[in-house]
Amino acid sequence: MTKHNSRATIGFLLRSFTYCPSNPSLLPSATSSSRFTSAFDEKHKLLQRDIVHGDHQVLSFFNPFRYFVETKQWGVGIQRKCYGSVAGLVQRNPRFSKLNDDDVRYFEGILGDKNVVQDEDKLVTSNTDWMHKYNGSSKLLLQPRTTEQVSQILKYCNSRCLAVVPQGGNTGLVGGSVPVFDEVIISLSSMNKIISFDKVSGVLVCEAGCILESIMSFLDNEGFVMPLDLGAKGSCQIGGNVSTNAGGLRLVRYGSLHGNILGIEAVLANGTVLDMLKTVRKDNTGYDLKHLFIGSEGSLGIVTKVSILTPPKLSSVNVAFLACKDYSSCQKLLQEAKRKLGEILSAFEFLDGQSMNLVLNHLEGARNPIPTSPHNFYVLIETTGSDDTSDKQKLEAFLLGSMENDLISDGVLAQDINQASSFWLLREGIPEALMRAGAVYKYDLSIPLEHMYNLVEEMRSKLGNTANVIGYGHLGDGNLHLNVSTPHYDDDKILSQIEPFVYEWTSKHLGSISAEHGLGLMKANKIFYSKSRETVQLMASIKNLMDPNHILNPYKVLPHSLTS
Amino acid sequence: MKIMVAVKRVVDYAVKIRVKPDKTGVVTQNVKMSMNPFCEIALEEALRIRESGLASEVVAVSIGPSQCVETLRTGLAMGANRGIHVESTASLYPLSVAKIFRKLVEIEKPDLLILGKQAIDDDCNQTGQMIAGLLNWPQGTFASKVVLDKEKQVATVDREVDDGIETVCLNLPAVITTDLRLNQPRYATLPNIMKAKSKPIKKFTPEELNVEIISDLEIVQVTEPPKRKAGVIVSSVDELIDKLKNEANVI
């Protein structure tokens, strides 16, 4: 299986600069990152020794635990850093027990020796998120193969008050999938079986550890598609997707996972298995509790199985890459596209001129499809339908009309799949280009469309020429990815200018400070920018009810003041 | 100077090919079809020659079912001046195609004929050579560089051969077939797609051109290549050595 993932991509970047500078492949092998992480980890361990004293060490997530490594020996300056957010101090909850040998033996009894990992080298990858911003110090990784095993593990951890962190593909961007301190990591990777697929209804039932891309290729053979697609598909797992309520590129067409997930099997903190694995579309019998597990980031239970409603694969896909002179044209174009392309519109993405420059400068193989002159904004429109001739006609008519109305200043229409992929690369390659450009501060925001780009402009004028502020994202969903790219991490100069400004601004405009990435550790304490006190209080009550010892993914999602 | 370019409609390069259950061919229904990538390169080269002022007209030709008009529209959107569609639903083999081109050359009298070196569906790599043979024109195949001298009526072609690059000079009129590294084809821009709608496409049938579509070839069977077996993870160096020795027989 081809593993195309962001984590491997970093390894690839390093490798490609060292060994194969002309390698045109963007599909690195997943193992290429190991060299990177091991060297990195040695430095990390050294540092950790200096900083961590005693049991109840106070960790500042942005300050003393922070370091920058310019990897000169690899010839490229990938910035790494361990930090959370500006809010800073998190203390290990003293109520949690510390792992002892009896615990390990108990787990070995349940899982067998092979699936209980204590090897420090192997734990490095699971302790670190892919952006290398968050580092835990877990000493134990468990790899259950069945729901029953997950249940036994949790029952035991609950009775011992051992904190756990559920982990899927570990591609999260907010520090939600790695331990904060010494939590036991429960990896769902070994639960990767597809259980059933109904060709008539299109309902797929599978285990939580299935990698998104392998589900996609399974469905492709059956003539169906996943209603979810995102850049990390080569590594991320469906259980993690569900737990973070991942959004992605197709949301504008198929809606969020709250609509597409028909059923869930989850294990509660005390080991109870909740079988809600329905495969029917309509089910109005009492409270629809599965929704509690969609987007709660593993803080209420561990998702072990899911059933997903998948749409049939349609044969006609068309992609256009367009240039717009200003943000208001992009907005009008979206309005028009919804009217004129309605039933076939499957993606509406945008990137600003700064994002485009970044991709062209830092991503190998990126080619500007509209090179005639620089433009302020670019829009990627994808249509998916059942009849190529009529779909193409419809799209062409729409594009030509929009050009006459001056909404589009220039554009190209992919004539084959290869061209379509090269347009998508410009949009999907931005995160990778950002990693290559140096340090990056990432924000994932929902903002009413009308004001969305004002934030980017305000941020840009606030930071002046100290940083490259870029804006891109899922315009069709009102989701902005605001990224601040700088050569080096500099929290005093840069981060203090961004936060809390970005959160306050978003809150003022009634947006959400996390559109699709989740809160994780990074934004647990920021929840009040998007949710009222009463709402958060009810969340805390639900948490207390379902996980009274707070062993599930501690320090994340909910503000620390309410959970510790 | 007039340049004629062949553009073939094939299963898209990025589509996963499936063999029909009865093994008579590959599935083409409900499958994305696009212009053969080598033909795109051929057309791009012709357009560049025209843009440099060495040619005045580029004519794109496609032979096959009615949907070939879509491929021609793509060619016209890239910049060809006009199109010719020879409509035929029969299976076409290189010799029939070459005979049709001979007739079209008699009608259109181009000075240069550019084709892709092969089509990615049947991988024949014969049509260009056969046309050159039938017309008794010089040929420069697998071109990675083309330089035209309008005054001397000569084309200098760099050919990618096993030993490296071979440079040949061809007296015009000539046939050139293109290799992958010749150029990077342009995208179809919206203004050009709009213009392409009003460009003429002339229609012919093989009968009108007095070409009989026949072939001495018969396809016996089409099968998939054997599937690659899944790998195994060995637990020790000894096991690896054992497998290399006894299973793979490489050491």
Short mmCIF file of C-alpha atoms in Angstrom, two decimals, chain A residues 131-351:
data_model
loop_
_atom_site.label_atom_id
_atom_site.label_comp_id
_atom_site.label_asym_id
_atom_site.label_seq_id
_atom_site.Cartn_x
_atom_site.Cartn_y
_atom_site.Cartn_z
CA MET A 131 4.35 18.73 13.22
CA HIS A 132 6.76 18.06 16.10
CA LYS A 133 5.11 20.63 18.24
CA TYR A 134 3.90 18.37 21.03
CA ASN A 135 5.90 15.80 22.93
CA GLY A 136 4.66 13.40 25.53
CA SER A 137 6.69 11.05 27.67
CA SER A 138 4.54 7.94 27.67
CA LYS A 139 6.33 4.74 28.54
CA LEU A 140 3.71 2.37 27.19
CA LEU A 141 1.94 1.80 23.90
CA LEU A 142 -0.86 -0.75 23.68
CA GLN A 143 -2.07 -2.20 20.41
CA PRO A 144 -5.40 -3.96 20.96
CA ARG A 145 -6.87 -6.06 18.16
CA THR A 146 -10.45 -6.33 19.33
CA THR A 147 -13.12 -4.24 21.00
CA GLU A 148 -13.07 -6.68 23.90
CA GLN A 149 -9.38 -5.95 24.45
CA VAL A 150 -10.02 -2.20 24.39
CA SER A 151 -12.75 -2.76 26.93
CA GLN A 152 -10.49 -4.79 29.22
CA ILE A 153 -7.73 -2.20 28.97
CA LEU A 154 -10.02 0.70 29.82
CA LYS A 155 -11.72 -1.17 32.65
CA TYR A 156 -8.33 -1.79 34.19
CA CYS A 157 -7.01 1.73 33.60
CA ASN A 158 -10.18 3.17 35.11
CA SER A 159 -9.86 1.03 38.21
CA ARG A 160 -6.19 1.97 38.56
CA CYS A 161 -6.79 5.61 37.60
CA LEU A 162 -4.25 5.39 34.80
CA ALA A 163 -4.67 8.11 32.19
CA VAL A 164 -4.86 7.04 28.54
CA VAL A 165 -4.62 8.71 25.16
CA PRO A 166 -6.36 7.04 22.23
CA GLN A 167 -4.33 7.30 19.05
CA GLY A 168 -5.11 6.73 15.39
CA GLY A 169 -2.85 7.88 12.57
CA ASN A 170 -1.47 10.68 14.77
CA THR A 171 -1.91 13.31 12.07
CA GLY A 172 -3.75 15.78 14.28
CA LEU A 173 -2.74 19.43 14.26
CA VAL A 174 -3.73 20.51 17.77
CA GLY A 175 -1.86 18.08 19.99
CA GLY A 176 -4.94 15.94 20.63
CA SER A 177 -3.49 12.58 19.68
CA VAL A 178 -0.27 12.49 21.69
CA PRO A 179 0.24 12.14 25.42
CA VAL A 180 0.85 15.31 27.42
CA PHE A 181 2.71 13.53 30.23
CA ASP A 182 2.90 9.78 30.83
CA GLU A 183 -0.54 8.70 29.61
CA VAL A 184 -0.77 5.16 28.27
CA ILE A 185 -1.13 5.28 24.50
CA ILE A 186 -3.87 3.06 23.08
CA SER A 187 -3.23 2.72 19.38
CA LEU A 188 -6.11 1.50 17.22
CA SER A 189 -3.81 0.73 14.28
CA SER A 190 -4.20 -3.03 14.60
CA MET A 191 -7.96 -2.79 14.39
CA ASN A 192 -7.95 -2.24 10.66
CA LYS A 193 -10.49 -4.66 9.23
CA ILE A 194 -13.33 -3.83 6.93
CA ILE A 195 -16.27 -5.71 8.38
CA SER A 196 -18.98 -5.40 5.77
CA PHE A 197 -20.11 -3.43 2.78
CA ASP A 198 -23.63 -3.25 1.41
CA LYS A 199 -23.60 -2.46 -2.29
CA VAL A 200 -27.24 -1.49 -2.34
CA SER A 201 -27.25 1.04 0.49
CA GLY A 202 -23.56 1.93 0.22
CA VAL A 203 -23.09 1.41 3.96
CA LEU A 204 -19.62 0.40 5.02
CA VAL A 205 -18.85 -1.01 8.45
CA CYS A 206 -15.23 -1.09 9.53
CA GLU A 207 -12.91 -0.97 12.49
CA ALA A 208 -11.57 2.34 13.75
CA GLY A 209 -7.95 1.72 12.75
CA CYS A 210 -8.64 1.52 9.00
CA ILE A 211 -6.52 4.05 7.15
CA LEU A 212 -8.68 6.47 5.20
CA GLU A 213 -6.88 5.82 1.94
CA SER A 214 -7.26 2.06 2.21
CA ILE A 215 -11.00 2.48 2.75
CA MET A 216 -11.02 4.74 -0.29
CA SER A 217 -9.32 2.18 -2.49
CA PHE A 218 -11.56 -0.59 -1.16
CA LEU A 219 -14.62 1.52 -2.03
CA ASP A 220 -13.18 2.49 -5.39
CA ASN A 221 -13.13 -1.17 -6.38
CA GLU A 222 -16.76 -1.43 -5.32
CA GLY A 223 -17.72 1.70 -7.26
CA PHE A 224 -18.21 3.95 -4.25
CA VAL A 225 -16.34 6.86 -2.63
CA MET A 226 -15.75 8.11 0.89
CA PRO A 227 -17.76 11.23 1.74
CA LEU A 228 -14.55 12.48 3.39
CA ASP A 229 -11.24 13.33 1.79
CA LEU A 230 -8.29 15.15 3.29
CA GLY A 231 -4.59 15.66 2.77
CA ALA A 232 -3.52 13.22 5.48
CA LYS A 233 -5.51 10.34 3.96
CA GLY A 234 -2.45 8.12 3.61
CA SER A 235 -1.94 7.98 7.40
CA CYS A 236 -5.05 9.14 9.18
CA GLN A 237 -7.50 6.55 10.45
CA ILE A 238 -11.25 6.59 10.31
CA GLY A 239 -11.59 6.37 14.09
CA GLY A 240 -9.50 9.52 14.44
CA ASN A 241 -11.42 11.21 11.62
CA VAL A 242 -14.67 10.52 13.44
CA SER A 243 -13.30 11.52 16.81
CA THR A 244 -12.12 14.89 15.47
CA ASN A 245 -15.09 15.25 13.12
CA ALA A 246 -12.62 15.90 10.31
CA GLY A 247 -13.94 18.15 7.55
CA GLY A 248 -11.78 18.12 4.46
CA LEU A 249 -12.27 18.79 0.80
CA ARG A 250 -15.64 17.20 0.07
CA LEU A 251 -17.67 18.65 2.91
CA VAL A 252 -19.30 21.18 0.61
CA ARG A 253 -20.83 18.25 -1.30
CA TYR A 254 -21.44 15.48 1.20
CA GLY A 255 -21.77 17.36 4.48
CA SER A 256 -20.06 16.67 7.78
CA LEU A 257 -19.48 13.32 9.45
CA HIS A 258 -22.46 14.01 11.70
CA GLY A 259 -24.53 13.25 8.61
CA ASN A 260 -22.48 10.45 7.12
CA ILE A 261 -21.70 8.34 10.17
CA LEU A 262 -24.69 6.08 10.70
CA GLY A 263 -23.40 4.15 13.64
CA ILE A 264 -20.59 3.87 16.13
CA GLU A 265 -19.30 1.28 18.53
CA ALA A 266 -17.43 2.91 21.36
CA VAL A 267 -15.89 1.83 24.62
CA LEU A 268 -16.50 3.98 27.68
CA ALA A 269 -13.92 4.75 30.32
CA ASN A 270 -15.20 1.97 32.60
CA GLY A 271 -14.96 -0.60 29.84
CA THR A 272 -18.63 -0.65 28.87
CA VAL A 273 -19.05 -1.33 25.17
CA LEU A 274 -21.72 0.86 23.59
CA ASP A 275 -23.07 -0.86 20.51
CA MET A 276 -24.65 1.84 18.39
CA LEU A 277 -23.42 0.34 15.16
CA LYS A 278 -26.63 0.88 13.21
CA THR A 279 -26.57 0.80 9.44
CA VAL A 280 -29.90 2.47 8.85
CA ARG A 281 -30.21 6.05 7.83
CA LYS A 282 -33.16 7.03 9.94
CA ASP A 283 -33.39 6.17 13.60
CA ASN A 284 -35.39 8.38 15.91
CA THR A 285 -35.32 6.31 19.04
CA GLY A 286 -34.27 8.47 21.93
CA TYR A 287 -31.12 10.56 22.20
CA ASP A 288 -28.75 10.04 19.31
CA LEU A 289 -25.70 9.44 21.46
CA LYS A 290 -23.33 8.52 18.65
CA HIS A 291 -23.01 12.23 17.97
CA LEU A 292 -21.28 12.64 21.33
CA PHE A 293 -18.37 10.61 19.99
CA ILE A 294 -18.12 12.55 16.73
CA GLY A 295 -15.77 15.42 17.44
CA SER A 296 -15.20 14.79 21.16
CA GLU A 297 -11.57 13.85 20.43
CA GLY A 298 -11.56 10.66 22.43
CA SER A 299 -12.46 12.42 25.65
CA LEU A 300 -15.74 10.53 26.19
CA GLY A 301 -14.85 7.09 24.91
CA ILE A 302 -12.79 5.23 22.37
CA VAL A 303 -14.43 4.70 18.99
CA THR A 304 -13.74 1.10 17.93
CA LYS A 305 -16.06 0.62 14.94
CA VAL A 306 -18.01 2.87 12.62
CA SER A 307 -20.61 2.52 9.93
CA ILE A 308 -20.46 5.07 7.16
CA LEU A 309 -22.88 6.01 4.43
CA THR A 310 -20.86 6.18 1.22
CA PRO A 311 -22.07 7.75 -2.03
CA PRO A 312 -21.62 5.99 -5.39
CA LYS A 313 -18.59 6.95 -7.40
CA LEU A 314 -19.55 9.17 -10.30
CA SER A 315 -17.57 9.00 -13.47
CA SER A 316 -17.44 12.60 -14.52
CA VAL A 317 -15.05 14.80 -12.57
CA ASN A 318 -13.99 18.22 -13.83
CA VAL A 319 -11.58 20.65 -12.22
CA ALA A 320 -11.08 24.31 -13.02
CA PHE A 321 -8.40 26.58 -11.60
CA LEU A 322 -9.34 30.22 -11.68
CA ALA A 323 -7.91 33.62 -10.89
CA CYS A 324 -9.96 36.34 -9.20
CA LYS A 325 -8.95 39.94 -8.73
CA ASP A 326 -10.31 40.37 -5.20
CA TYR A 327 -11.94 38.52 -2.33
CA SER A 328 -15.39 39.84 -3.08
CA SER A 329 -15.22 38.25 -6.56
CA CYS A 330 -14.39 34.91 -4.91
CA GLN A 331 -17.49 35.26 -2.74
CA LYS A 332 -19.73 36.17 -5.63
CA LEU A 333 -18.30 33.31 -7.63
CA LEU A 334 -19.22 30.92 -4.81
CA GLN A 335 -22.78 32.25 -4.74
CA GLU A 336 -23.05 31.79 -8.49
CA ALA A 337 -21.46 28.34 -8.41
CA LYS A 338 -23.99 27.18 -5.83
CA ARG A 339 -26.80 28.32 -8.10
CA LYS A 340 -25.46 27.28 -11.46
CA LEU A 341 -23.51 24.13 -10.58
CA GLY A 342 -25.63 23.17 -7.57
CA GLU A 343 -25.98 19.42 -7.91
CA ILE A 344 -22.54 18.77 -9.40
CA LEU A 345 -20.38 21.11 -7.29
CA SER A 346 -18.03 18.94 -5.21
CA ALA A 347 -15.30 21.33 -4.05
CA PHE A 348 -14.82 25.07 -3.85
CA GLU A 349 -11.40 25.93 -2.47
CA PHE A 350 -9.48 29.16 -2.43
CA LEU A 351 -5.93 30.35 -1.91
#
